[in-house]
XYZ file of C-alpha atoms in Angstrom:
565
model
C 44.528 58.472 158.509
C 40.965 57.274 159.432
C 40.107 57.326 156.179
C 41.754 54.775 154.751
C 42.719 51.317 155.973
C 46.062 50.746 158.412
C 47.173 47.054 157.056
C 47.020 46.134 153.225
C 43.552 44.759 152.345
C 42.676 41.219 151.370
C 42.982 39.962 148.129
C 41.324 36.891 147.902
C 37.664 35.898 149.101
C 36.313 32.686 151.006
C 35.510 29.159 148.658
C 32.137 29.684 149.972
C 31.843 32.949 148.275
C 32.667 31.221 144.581
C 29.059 30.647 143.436
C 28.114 33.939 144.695
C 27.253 37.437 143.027
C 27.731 40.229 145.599
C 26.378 42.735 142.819
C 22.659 43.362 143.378
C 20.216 42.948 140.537
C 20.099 45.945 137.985
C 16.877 47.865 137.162
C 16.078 47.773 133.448
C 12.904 49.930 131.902
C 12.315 48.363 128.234
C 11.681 51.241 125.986
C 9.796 50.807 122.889
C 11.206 51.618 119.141
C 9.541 55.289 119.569
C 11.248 55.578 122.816
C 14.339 54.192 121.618
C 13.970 56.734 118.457
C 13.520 59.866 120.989
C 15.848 59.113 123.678
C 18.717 57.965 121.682
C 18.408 60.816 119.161
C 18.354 58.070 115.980
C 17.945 60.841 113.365
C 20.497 63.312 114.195
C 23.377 60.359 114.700
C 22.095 59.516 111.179
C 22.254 62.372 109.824
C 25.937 63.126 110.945
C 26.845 60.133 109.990
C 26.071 60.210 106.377
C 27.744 63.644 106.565
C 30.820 62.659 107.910
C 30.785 60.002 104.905
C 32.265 57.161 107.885
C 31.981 53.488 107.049
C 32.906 52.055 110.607
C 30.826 53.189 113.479
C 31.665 52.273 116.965
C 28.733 52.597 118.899
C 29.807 52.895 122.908
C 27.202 51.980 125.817
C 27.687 52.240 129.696
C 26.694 49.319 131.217
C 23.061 50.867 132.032
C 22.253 51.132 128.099
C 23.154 48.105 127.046
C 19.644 46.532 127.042
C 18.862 49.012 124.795
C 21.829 48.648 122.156
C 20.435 46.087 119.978
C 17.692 48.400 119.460
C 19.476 51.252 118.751
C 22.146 49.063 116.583
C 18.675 47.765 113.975
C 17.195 51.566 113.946
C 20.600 53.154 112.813
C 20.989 50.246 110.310
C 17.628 50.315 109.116
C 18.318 53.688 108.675
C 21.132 53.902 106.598
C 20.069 51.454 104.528
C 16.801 53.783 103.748
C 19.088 56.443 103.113
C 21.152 54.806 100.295
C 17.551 53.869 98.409
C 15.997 57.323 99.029
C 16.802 58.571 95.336
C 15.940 55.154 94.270
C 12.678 54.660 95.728
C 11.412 58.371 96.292
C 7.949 56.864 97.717
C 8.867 55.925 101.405
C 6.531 53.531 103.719
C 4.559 55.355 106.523
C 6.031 52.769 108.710
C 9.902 53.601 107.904
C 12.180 54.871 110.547
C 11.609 58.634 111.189
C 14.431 60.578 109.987
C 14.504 59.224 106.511
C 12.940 62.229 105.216
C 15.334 64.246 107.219
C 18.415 62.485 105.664
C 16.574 63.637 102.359
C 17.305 66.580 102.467
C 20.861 66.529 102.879
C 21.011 65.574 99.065
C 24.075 63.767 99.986
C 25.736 61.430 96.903
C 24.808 57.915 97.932
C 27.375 56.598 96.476
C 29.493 54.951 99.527
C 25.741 54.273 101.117
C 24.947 50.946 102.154
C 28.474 49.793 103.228
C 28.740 51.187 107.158
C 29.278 48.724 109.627
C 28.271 49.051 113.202
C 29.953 47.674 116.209
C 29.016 47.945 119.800
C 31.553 48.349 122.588
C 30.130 46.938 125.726
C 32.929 47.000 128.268
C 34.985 50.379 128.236
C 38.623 49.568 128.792
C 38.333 52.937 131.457
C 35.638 55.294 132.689
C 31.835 55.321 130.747
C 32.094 58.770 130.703
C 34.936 58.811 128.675
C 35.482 58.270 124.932
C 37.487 54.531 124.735
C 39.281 55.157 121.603
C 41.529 51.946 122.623
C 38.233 49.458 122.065
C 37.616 51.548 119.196
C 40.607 51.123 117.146
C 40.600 47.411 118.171
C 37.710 47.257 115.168
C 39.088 50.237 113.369
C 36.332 52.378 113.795
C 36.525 55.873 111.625
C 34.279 57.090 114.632
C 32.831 56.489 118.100
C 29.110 57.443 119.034
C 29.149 57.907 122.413
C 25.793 57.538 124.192
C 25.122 58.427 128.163
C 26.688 61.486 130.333
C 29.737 62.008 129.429
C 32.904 64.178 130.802
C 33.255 65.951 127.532
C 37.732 65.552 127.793
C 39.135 66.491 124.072
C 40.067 62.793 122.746
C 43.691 62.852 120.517
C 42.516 60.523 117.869
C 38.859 60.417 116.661
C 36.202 61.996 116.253
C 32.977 61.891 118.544
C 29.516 62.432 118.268
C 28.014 62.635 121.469
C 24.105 61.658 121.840
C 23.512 62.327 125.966
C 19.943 60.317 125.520
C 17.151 62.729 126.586
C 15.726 61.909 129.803
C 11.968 62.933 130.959
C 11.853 65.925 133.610
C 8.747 67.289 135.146
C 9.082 71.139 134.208
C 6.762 72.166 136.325
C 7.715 70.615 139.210
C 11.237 72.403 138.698
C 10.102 75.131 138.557
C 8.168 75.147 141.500
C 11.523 74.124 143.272
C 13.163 76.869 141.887
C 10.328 79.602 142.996
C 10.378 77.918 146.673
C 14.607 78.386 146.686
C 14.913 81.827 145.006
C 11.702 84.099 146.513
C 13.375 87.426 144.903
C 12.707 87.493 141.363
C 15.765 89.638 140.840
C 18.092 87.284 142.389
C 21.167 86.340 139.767
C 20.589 82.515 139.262
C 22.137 80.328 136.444
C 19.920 77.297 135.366
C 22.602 73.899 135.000
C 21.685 70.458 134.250
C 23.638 67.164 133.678
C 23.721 66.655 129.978
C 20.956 64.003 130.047
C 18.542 66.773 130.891
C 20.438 69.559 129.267
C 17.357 69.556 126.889
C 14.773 70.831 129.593
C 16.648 73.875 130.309
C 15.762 76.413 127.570
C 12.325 75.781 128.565
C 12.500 75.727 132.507
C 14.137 78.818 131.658
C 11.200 80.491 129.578
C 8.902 79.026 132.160
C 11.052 81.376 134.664
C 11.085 84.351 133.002
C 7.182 84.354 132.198
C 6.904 84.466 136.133
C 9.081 87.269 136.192
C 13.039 85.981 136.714
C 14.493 88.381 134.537
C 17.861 87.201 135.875
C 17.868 83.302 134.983
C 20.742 82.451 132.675
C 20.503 79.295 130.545
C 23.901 77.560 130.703
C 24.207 75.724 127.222
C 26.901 72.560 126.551
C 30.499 73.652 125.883
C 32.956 71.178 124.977
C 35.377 73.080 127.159
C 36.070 71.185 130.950
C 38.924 74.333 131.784
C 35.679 76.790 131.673
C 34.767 78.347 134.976
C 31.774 76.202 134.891
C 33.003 73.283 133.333
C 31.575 72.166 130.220
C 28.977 75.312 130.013
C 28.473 78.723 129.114
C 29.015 81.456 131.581
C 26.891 85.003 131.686
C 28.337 87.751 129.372
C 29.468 89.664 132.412
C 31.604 86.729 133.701
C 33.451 86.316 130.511
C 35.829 89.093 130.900
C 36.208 88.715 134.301
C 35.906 85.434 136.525
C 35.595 86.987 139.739
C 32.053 88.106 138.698
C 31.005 84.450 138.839
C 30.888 84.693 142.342
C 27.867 87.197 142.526
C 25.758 84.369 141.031
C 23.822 81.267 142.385
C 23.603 77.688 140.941
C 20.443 76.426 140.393
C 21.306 72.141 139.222
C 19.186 70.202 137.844
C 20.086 65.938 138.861
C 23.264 65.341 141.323
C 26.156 66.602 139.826
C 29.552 64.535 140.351
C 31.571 65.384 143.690
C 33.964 66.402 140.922
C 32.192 69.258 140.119
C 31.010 70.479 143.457
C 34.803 70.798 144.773
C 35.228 72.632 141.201
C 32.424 75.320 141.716
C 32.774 75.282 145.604
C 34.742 78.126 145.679
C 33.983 80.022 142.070
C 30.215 80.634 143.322
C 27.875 82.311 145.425
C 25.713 78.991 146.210
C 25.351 75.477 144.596
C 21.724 74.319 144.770
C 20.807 70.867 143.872
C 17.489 69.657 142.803
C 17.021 65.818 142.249
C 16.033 65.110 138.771
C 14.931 61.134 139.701
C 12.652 61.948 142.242
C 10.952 64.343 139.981
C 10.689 61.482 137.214
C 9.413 59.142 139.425
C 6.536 61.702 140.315
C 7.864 62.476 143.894
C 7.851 66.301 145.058
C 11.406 66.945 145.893
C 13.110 70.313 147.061
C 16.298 71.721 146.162
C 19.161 71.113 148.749
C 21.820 73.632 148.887
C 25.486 71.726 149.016
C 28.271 71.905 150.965
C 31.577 70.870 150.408
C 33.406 71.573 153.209
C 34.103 68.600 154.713
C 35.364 67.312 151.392
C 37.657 69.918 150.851
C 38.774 69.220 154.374
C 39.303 65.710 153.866
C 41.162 66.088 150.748
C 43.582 68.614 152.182
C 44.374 66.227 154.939
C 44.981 63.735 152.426
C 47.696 65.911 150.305
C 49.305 67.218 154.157
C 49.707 63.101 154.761
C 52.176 62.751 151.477
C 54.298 65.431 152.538
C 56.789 62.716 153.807
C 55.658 60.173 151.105
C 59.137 59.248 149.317
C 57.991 57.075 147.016
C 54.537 58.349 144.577
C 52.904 56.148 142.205
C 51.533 57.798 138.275
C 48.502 56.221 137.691
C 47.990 56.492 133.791
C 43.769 56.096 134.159
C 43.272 57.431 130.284
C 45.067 56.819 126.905
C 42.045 59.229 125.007
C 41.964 62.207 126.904
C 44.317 64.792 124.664
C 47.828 65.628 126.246
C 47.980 63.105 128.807
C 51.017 62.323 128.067
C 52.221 65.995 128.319
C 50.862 65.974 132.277
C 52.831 62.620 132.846
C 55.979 64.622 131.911
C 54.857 66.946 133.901
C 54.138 65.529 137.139
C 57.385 63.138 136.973
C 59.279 66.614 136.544
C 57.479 67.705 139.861
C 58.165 64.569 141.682
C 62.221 64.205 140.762
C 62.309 68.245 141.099
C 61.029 66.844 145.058
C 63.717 64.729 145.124
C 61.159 62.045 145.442
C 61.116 58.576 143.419
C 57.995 57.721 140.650
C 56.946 54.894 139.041
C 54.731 54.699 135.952
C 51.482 52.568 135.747
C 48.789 51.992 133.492
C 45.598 50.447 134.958
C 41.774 50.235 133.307
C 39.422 49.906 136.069
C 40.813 51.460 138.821
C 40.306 49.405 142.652
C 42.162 49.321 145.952
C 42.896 45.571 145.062
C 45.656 46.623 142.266
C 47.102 48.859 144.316
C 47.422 47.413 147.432
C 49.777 44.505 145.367
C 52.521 47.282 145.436
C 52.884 48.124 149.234
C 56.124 50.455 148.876
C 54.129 52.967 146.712
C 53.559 55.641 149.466
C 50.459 58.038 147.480
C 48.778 57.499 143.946
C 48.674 59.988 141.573
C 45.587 59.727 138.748
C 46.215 60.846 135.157
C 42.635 60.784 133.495
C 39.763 62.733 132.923
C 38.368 65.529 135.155
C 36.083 63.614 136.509
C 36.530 60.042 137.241
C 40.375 61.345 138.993
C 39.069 62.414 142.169
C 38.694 58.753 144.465
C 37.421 59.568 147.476
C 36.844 55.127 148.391
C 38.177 54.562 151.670
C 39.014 51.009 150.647
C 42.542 52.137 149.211
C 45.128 51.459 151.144
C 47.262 54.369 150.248
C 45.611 57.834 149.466
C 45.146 58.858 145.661
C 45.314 61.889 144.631
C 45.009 63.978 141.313
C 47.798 66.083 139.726
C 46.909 69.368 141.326
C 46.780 68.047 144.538
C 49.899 66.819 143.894
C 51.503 70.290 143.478
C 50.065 71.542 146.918
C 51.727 67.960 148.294
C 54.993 68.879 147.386
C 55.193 72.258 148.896
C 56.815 73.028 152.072
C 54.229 74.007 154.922
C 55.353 77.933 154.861
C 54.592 77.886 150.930
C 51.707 75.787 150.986
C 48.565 77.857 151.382
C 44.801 76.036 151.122
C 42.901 78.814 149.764
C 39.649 76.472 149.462
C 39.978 76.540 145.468
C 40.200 73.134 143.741
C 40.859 72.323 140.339
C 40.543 68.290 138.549
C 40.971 69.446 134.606
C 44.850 69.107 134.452
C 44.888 70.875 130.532
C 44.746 74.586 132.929
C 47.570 73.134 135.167
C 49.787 72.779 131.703
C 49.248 76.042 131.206
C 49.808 77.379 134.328
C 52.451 74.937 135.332
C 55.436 76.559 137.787
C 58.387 77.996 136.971
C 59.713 76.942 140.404
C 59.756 73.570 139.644
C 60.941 73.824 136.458
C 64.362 75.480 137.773
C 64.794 72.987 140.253
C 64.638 70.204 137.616
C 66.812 72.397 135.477
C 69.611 72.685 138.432
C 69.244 69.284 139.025
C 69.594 67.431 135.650
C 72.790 69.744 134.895
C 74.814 68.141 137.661
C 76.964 65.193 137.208
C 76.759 62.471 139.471
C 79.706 61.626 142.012
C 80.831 58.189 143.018
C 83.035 57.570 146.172
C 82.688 61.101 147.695
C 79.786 63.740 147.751
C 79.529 66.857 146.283
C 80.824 68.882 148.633
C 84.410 66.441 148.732
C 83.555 64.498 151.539
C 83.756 60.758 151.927
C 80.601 58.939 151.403
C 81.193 57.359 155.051
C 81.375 60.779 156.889
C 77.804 62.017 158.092
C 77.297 64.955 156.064
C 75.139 67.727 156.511
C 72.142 67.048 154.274
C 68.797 68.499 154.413
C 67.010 68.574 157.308
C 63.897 66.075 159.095
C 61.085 66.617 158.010
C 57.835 66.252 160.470
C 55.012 63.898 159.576
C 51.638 64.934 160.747
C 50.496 61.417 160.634
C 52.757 59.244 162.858
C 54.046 62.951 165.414
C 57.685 61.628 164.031
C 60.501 63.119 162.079
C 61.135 61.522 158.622
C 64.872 61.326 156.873
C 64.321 59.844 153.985
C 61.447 61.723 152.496
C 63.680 62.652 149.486
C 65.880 60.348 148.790
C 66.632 61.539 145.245
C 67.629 64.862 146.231
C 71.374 63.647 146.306
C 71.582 59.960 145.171
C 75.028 58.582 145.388
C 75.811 55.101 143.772
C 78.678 53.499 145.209
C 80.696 51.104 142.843
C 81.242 47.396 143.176
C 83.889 45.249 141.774
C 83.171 44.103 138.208
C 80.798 47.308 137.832
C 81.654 50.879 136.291
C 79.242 53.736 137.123
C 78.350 56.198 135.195
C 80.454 59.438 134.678
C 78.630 62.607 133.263
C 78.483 61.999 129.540
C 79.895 57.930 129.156
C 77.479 55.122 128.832
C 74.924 54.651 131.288
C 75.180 51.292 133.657
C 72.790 48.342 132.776
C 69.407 49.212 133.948
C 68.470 45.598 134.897
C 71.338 44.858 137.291
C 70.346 45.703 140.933
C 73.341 45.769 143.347
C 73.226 44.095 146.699
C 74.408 46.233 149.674
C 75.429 45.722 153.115
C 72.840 46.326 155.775
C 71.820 49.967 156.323
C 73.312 50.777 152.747
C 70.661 51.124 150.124
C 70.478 49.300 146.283
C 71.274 50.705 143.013
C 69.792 50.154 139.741
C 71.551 51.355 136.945
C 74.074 54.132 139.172
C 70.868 55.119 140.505
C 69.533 54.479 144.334
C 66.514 52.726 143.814
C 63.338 53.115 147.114
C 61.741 50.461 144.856
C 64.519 48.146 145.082
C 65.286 48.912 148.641
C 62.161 48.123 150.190
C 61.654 44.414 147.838
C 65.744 43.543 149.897
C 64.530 44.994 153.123
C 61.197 45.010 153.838
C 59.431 42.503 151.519
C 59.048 38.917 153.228
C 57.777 37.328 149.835
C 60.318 37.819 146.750
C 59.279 35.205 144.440
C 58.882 31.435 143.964
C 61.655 30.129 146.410
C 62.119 32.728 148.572
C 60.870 30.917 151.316
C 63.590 28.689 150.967
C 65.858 31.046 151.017
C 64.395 32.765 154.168
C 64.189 29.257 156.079
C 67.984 28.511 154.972
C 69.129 32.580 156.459
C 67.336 31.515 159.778
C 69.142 28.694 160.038
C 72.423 29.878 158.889
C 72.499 27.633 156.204
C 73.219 28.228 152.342
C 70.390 27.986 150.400
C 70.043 25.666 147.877
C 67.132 23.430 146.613
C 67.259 20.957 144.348
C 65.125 21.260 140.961
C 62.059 18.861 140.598
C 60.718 17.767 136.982
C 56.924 18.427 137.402
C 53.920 17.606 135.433
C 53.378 17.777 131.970
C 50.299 17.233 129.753
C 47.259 19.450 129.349
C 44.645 20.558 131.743
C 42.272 17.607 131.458
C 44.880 14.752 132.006
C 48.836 15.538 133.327
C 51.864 13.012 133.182
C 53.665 12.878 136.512
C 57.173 11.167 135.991
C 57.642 9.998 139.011
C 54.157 8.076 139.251
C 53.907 7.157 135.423
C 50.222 7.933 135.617
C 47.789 10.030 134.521
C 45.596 12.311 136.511
C-alpha cells in the first residue's frame, strides 16, 4: 500500500549523525509553588494518601512534567510531614503548605505518619497515558499517582489516584465558540473536554444555560473506556438506549486523540472540536467540525491488505491494563481458528525499527490500551492493527461488512467475542494429526484438493498459502517420532530440514517462521556467509575456529601478536 514503505527501512544512521540530536528543543513554563499547589492538586493527593494509610508512593510524570516533579515531590513531603505533627503542634505557620488544615480534619491516627517514601518514575516502560505498574513494583510502591491525561484502562494490580493537573481555559472565549457553532438554543449538544480541562466544564456549562441552552449536557469523568462515550457520562435518555446518542452533537473542548474520533465517528450526530491552546495562549479560535472519513477509509484498506497475510505478529504493548492476557488468548484463538500462524511479542516503546528486524511477520496486532493501539505512522513496514480490526481481517469478503463503526477498547470485544470462531477452534483442536497421508487417506505426494486461492487486493494475484495451518502435515524423518494424538509431543527446539519446495517442522508442527529463515533469509547468523560462499561454490562448508581477543575494554590481549591494544 502507499501508506507504508515497499523495502524494510534502515536501521542504522550515518557516523556524521553521532553527535547529533534530531529531537527539537522542548518548551518548559516554570510554575511557581502556588502554581505547582493548584495545578497538581497537592491537597487532595494528600489527603488520599493519608487515607489510604500507603507508605510507598510512586509518583509517575510524562516527559512534559518532569521539570515540575521535584516541586511537586518537596510539597507532598512537606506535607505529610505537617500532617504527622498536626496534633502535636495545633498552631500551624501562615506560610505552611495549604492543605494542612484540610488533612486536619480527617482526624486520621498519625500513628504510621512520617514514614512515606516518595519515588518518581521518569521513563514509563509503555505509553504516559497509561498506569506503569512494572516501574512501580520495581520500588515496591503500595500506589502510583499518576499525573497528566491519562486513558483511564482498569490496571490488575494497584491502585491509582489520578491528578489530570488543571490547565487554564478562557471560559468566555468558549463560549463564544460554542454560540457561533450552535445558533439554535434548543439544539441537543453535550459539552466534552480532555481531562486536563475537565474542570472548566460545569461552568462553561452554567455559562450556557444562563444564555438560554437548555439542552447542554455536562459530560463528567467515568472510569469506564467501553462507555458509548468513552470515559464519560452519557444523557439520561441515552442510557437505556444507545441509538439515542446519535440525535446529539459533540461540542470538545482541546484535540481529542484520533482514537476517539474513529470511536464517536459513527455513535454521533457531529464531533466539533474547539482548540483549547489557542484559547490559552489568548488567540480567538473557532470550533472545527471533524471528519473521519478518510481515516476510516484508510484503516479498512489496511485490514482488506491482511486478508492473505499468513503469518500475524501479537504485539503485547501493556502488562497493566486488566485482562490483557484474556485478549491474547483470544486473538491467538482467532488467528489458529484462520488457519494462520502467530507469534507472541512483548515490546515497550513501540517503532517501525523493532519491527522491521522480523521481515516474515506479515501484519502486527497491538494488545494495549484503547488509545495508544491505533498506529496510524507510515514508517512501519508492515501494517499494525488492533484486535478488532483483526476480526474484520479474518473474515471472508461475503461476511465481511464495513459498517463505518470502530471500536479500540478490546474489554467489549471479550464480551462480545464470536461464537464462530470459537467452533472452528473447537473442530480444530479435537482432530488428531496425521503423518504420511492426509486426512482424507491420500498420500502426502498426491495433489489434493485443499481449499481454494485466495485473491490479494494488493499485488492483483492469487495467494496459496494464506493458511497454512488449516491442515499442517509433519512428515517424519529418520531418528525422529512424531506425535500421535495423546503420546508425547516432539522436541520443540529441533527444526527439521526439508528438501526444496517442502516446508520445516518444529516440534510435528509446519513452522512459516522457520520456513522463511531456510528459504528466504540471506543472513542466518554469524557464519552464514561462509556457508552461503561455500553452496555457491559447491564446496562443503567448513571454517576453521580462531582464538580471539581477550582482556577488558580499555586494553585486549591478542595471541597471535602478544600485545596489547
Amino acid at each position: 500500500m502507499s501508506s507504508f514503505t515497499q523495502t524494510p527501512p534502515v536501521l542504522s544512521t550515518p557516523d556524521i549523525h553521532i553527535f547529533e540530536d534530531p529531537t527539537p528543543p522542548a518548551t518548559y513554563h516554570s510554575h511557581s509553588n502556588e502554581e505547582v499547589f493548584i495545578i497538581y492538586e497537592i491537597q487532595r493527593t494528600l489527603a488520599e494518601i493519608k487515607h489510604g494509610r500507603w507508605q510507598r508512593i510512586a509518583l509517575q510524570f510524562p516527559d512534559e512534567m518532569l521539570p515540575d516533579a521535584p516541586c511537586v515531590l518537596k510539597a507532598l513531603q512537606n506535607g505529610l510531614r505537617k500532617s504527622a505533627t498536626l496534633d502535636a503542634n495545633p498552631k500551624t505557620d501562615d506560610h505552611s503548605i495549604a492543605g494542612a488544615a484540610a488533612l486536619k480534619k480527617l482526624q486520621l491516627s498519625p500513628e504510621n505518619s512520617g514514614h512515606e517514601r516518595l519515588y518518581i518514575l521518569a521513563d514509563t516502560s509503555y505509553g504516559a497515558c497509561c498506569v506503569d505498574e512494572v516501574a512501580a513494583e520495581h520500588v515496591e510502591a503500595d500506589v502510583v499517582v499518576h499525573y497528566g491525561r491519562a486513558c483511564l484502562s482498569p490496571t490488575a494490580r494497584l491502585p491509582v489516584i489520578h491528578v489530570f493537573t488543571q490547565q487554564t481555559l478562557d471560559s468566555g472565549a468558549a463560549v463564544g465558540a460554542f454560540m457561533e457553532t450552535f445558533a439554535n438554543v434548543q439544539e441537543k449538544v453535550i459539552l466534552m473536554a480532555d481531562v486536563t480541562f475537565q474542570s472548566h466544564v460545569f461552568k462553561v456549562t452554567n455559562l450556557l444555560k444562563s444564555k438560554g441552552y437548555s439542552n447542554v449536557f455536562a459530560s463528567d469523568v467515568l472510569h469506564d473506556p467501553s462507555s458509548p462515550l468513552p470515559n464519560r457520562t452519557v444523557p439520561d435518555e441515552v442510557k437505556g438506549d444507545n441509538e439515542r446518542l446519535k440525535n446529539w452533537h459533540l461540542f470538545h473542548v482541546s484535540d481529542p486523540p484520533q482514537s476517539l474520533l474513529l470511536i464517536l465517528s459513527s455513535r454521533l450526530s457531529s464531533i466539533y472540536i474547539y482548540p483549547a491552546s489557542k484559547a490559552v495562549n489568548n488567540e480567538k479560535s473557532q470550533a472545527t467540525i471533524a471528519s473521519t472519513a478518510q481515516s476510516l477509509r484508510r484503516r479498512y484498506a489496511l485490514l482488506t491488505s491482511l486478508n492473505t497475510v499468513s503469518m500475524f505478529g501479537i504485539l503485547i504493548n501493556t502488562l497493566s491494563v486488566k485482562n490483557y492476557l484474556h485478549i491474547v488468548e483470544h486473538v491467538k484463538a482467532q488467528i489458529k481458528a484462520a488457519g494462520k500462524k502467530y507469534y507472541t511479542f512483548v515490546m515497550g516503546k513501540l517503532n517501525a525499527a523493532k519491527t522491521a528486524n522480523f521481515s516474515e511477520v506479515g501484519g502486527w496486532v497491538v494488545i494495549g490500551c484503547w488509545e495508544s493501539s491505533l498506529i496510524e505512522s507510515k514508517d512501519f513496514w508492515k501494517p499494525v492493527i488492533t484486535p478488532f480490526e483483526l476480526e474484520l481481517t479474518l473474515r471472508s469478503d461475503k461476511e465481511r461488512i464495513w459498517t463505518g463503526e470502530w471500536q479500540s477498547d478490546f474489554q467489549g470485544l471479550l464480551g462480545n467475542s464470536d461464537s464462530k470462531t470459537v467452533q472452528i477452534e473447537r473442530k480444530i483442536g479435537s482432530q488428531p494429526p496425521t503423518f504420511g497421508a492426509d486426512r482424507d487417506g491420500g498420500d502426502l505426494d498426491s495433489e489434493p484438493e485443499s481449499t481454494p486461492p485466495e485473491f490479494d487486493l494488493r499485488t492483483g494475484r492469487y495467494v496459496t498459502h494464506s493458511r497454512p495451518m488449516r491442515n499442517p502435515r509433519a512428515m517424519t524423518m529418520e531418528g525422529v517420532q512424531p506425535q500421535i494424538h495423546g503420546s508425547s509431543p516432539l522436541p520443540t527446539k529441533s527444526i527439521l530440514k526439508r528438501e526444496k519446495g517442502e516446508l520445516a517442522v518444529i516440534g510435528g508442527e509446519m513452522s512459516p517462521g522457520a520456513e522463511f529463515l531456510r528459504s528466504m533469509r540471506t543472513w542466518k547468523g554469524l557464519g552464514s556467509d561462509f556457508e552461503i560462499a561455500y553452496d555457491e561454490s559447491g564446496m562443503e562448508p567448513s571454517t576453521g575456529i580462531e582464538e580471539g581477543r581477550s582482556g577488558i575494554a580499555r586494553g585486549y590481549t591478542d595471541k597471535t601478536e602478544g600485545t596489547r591494544r
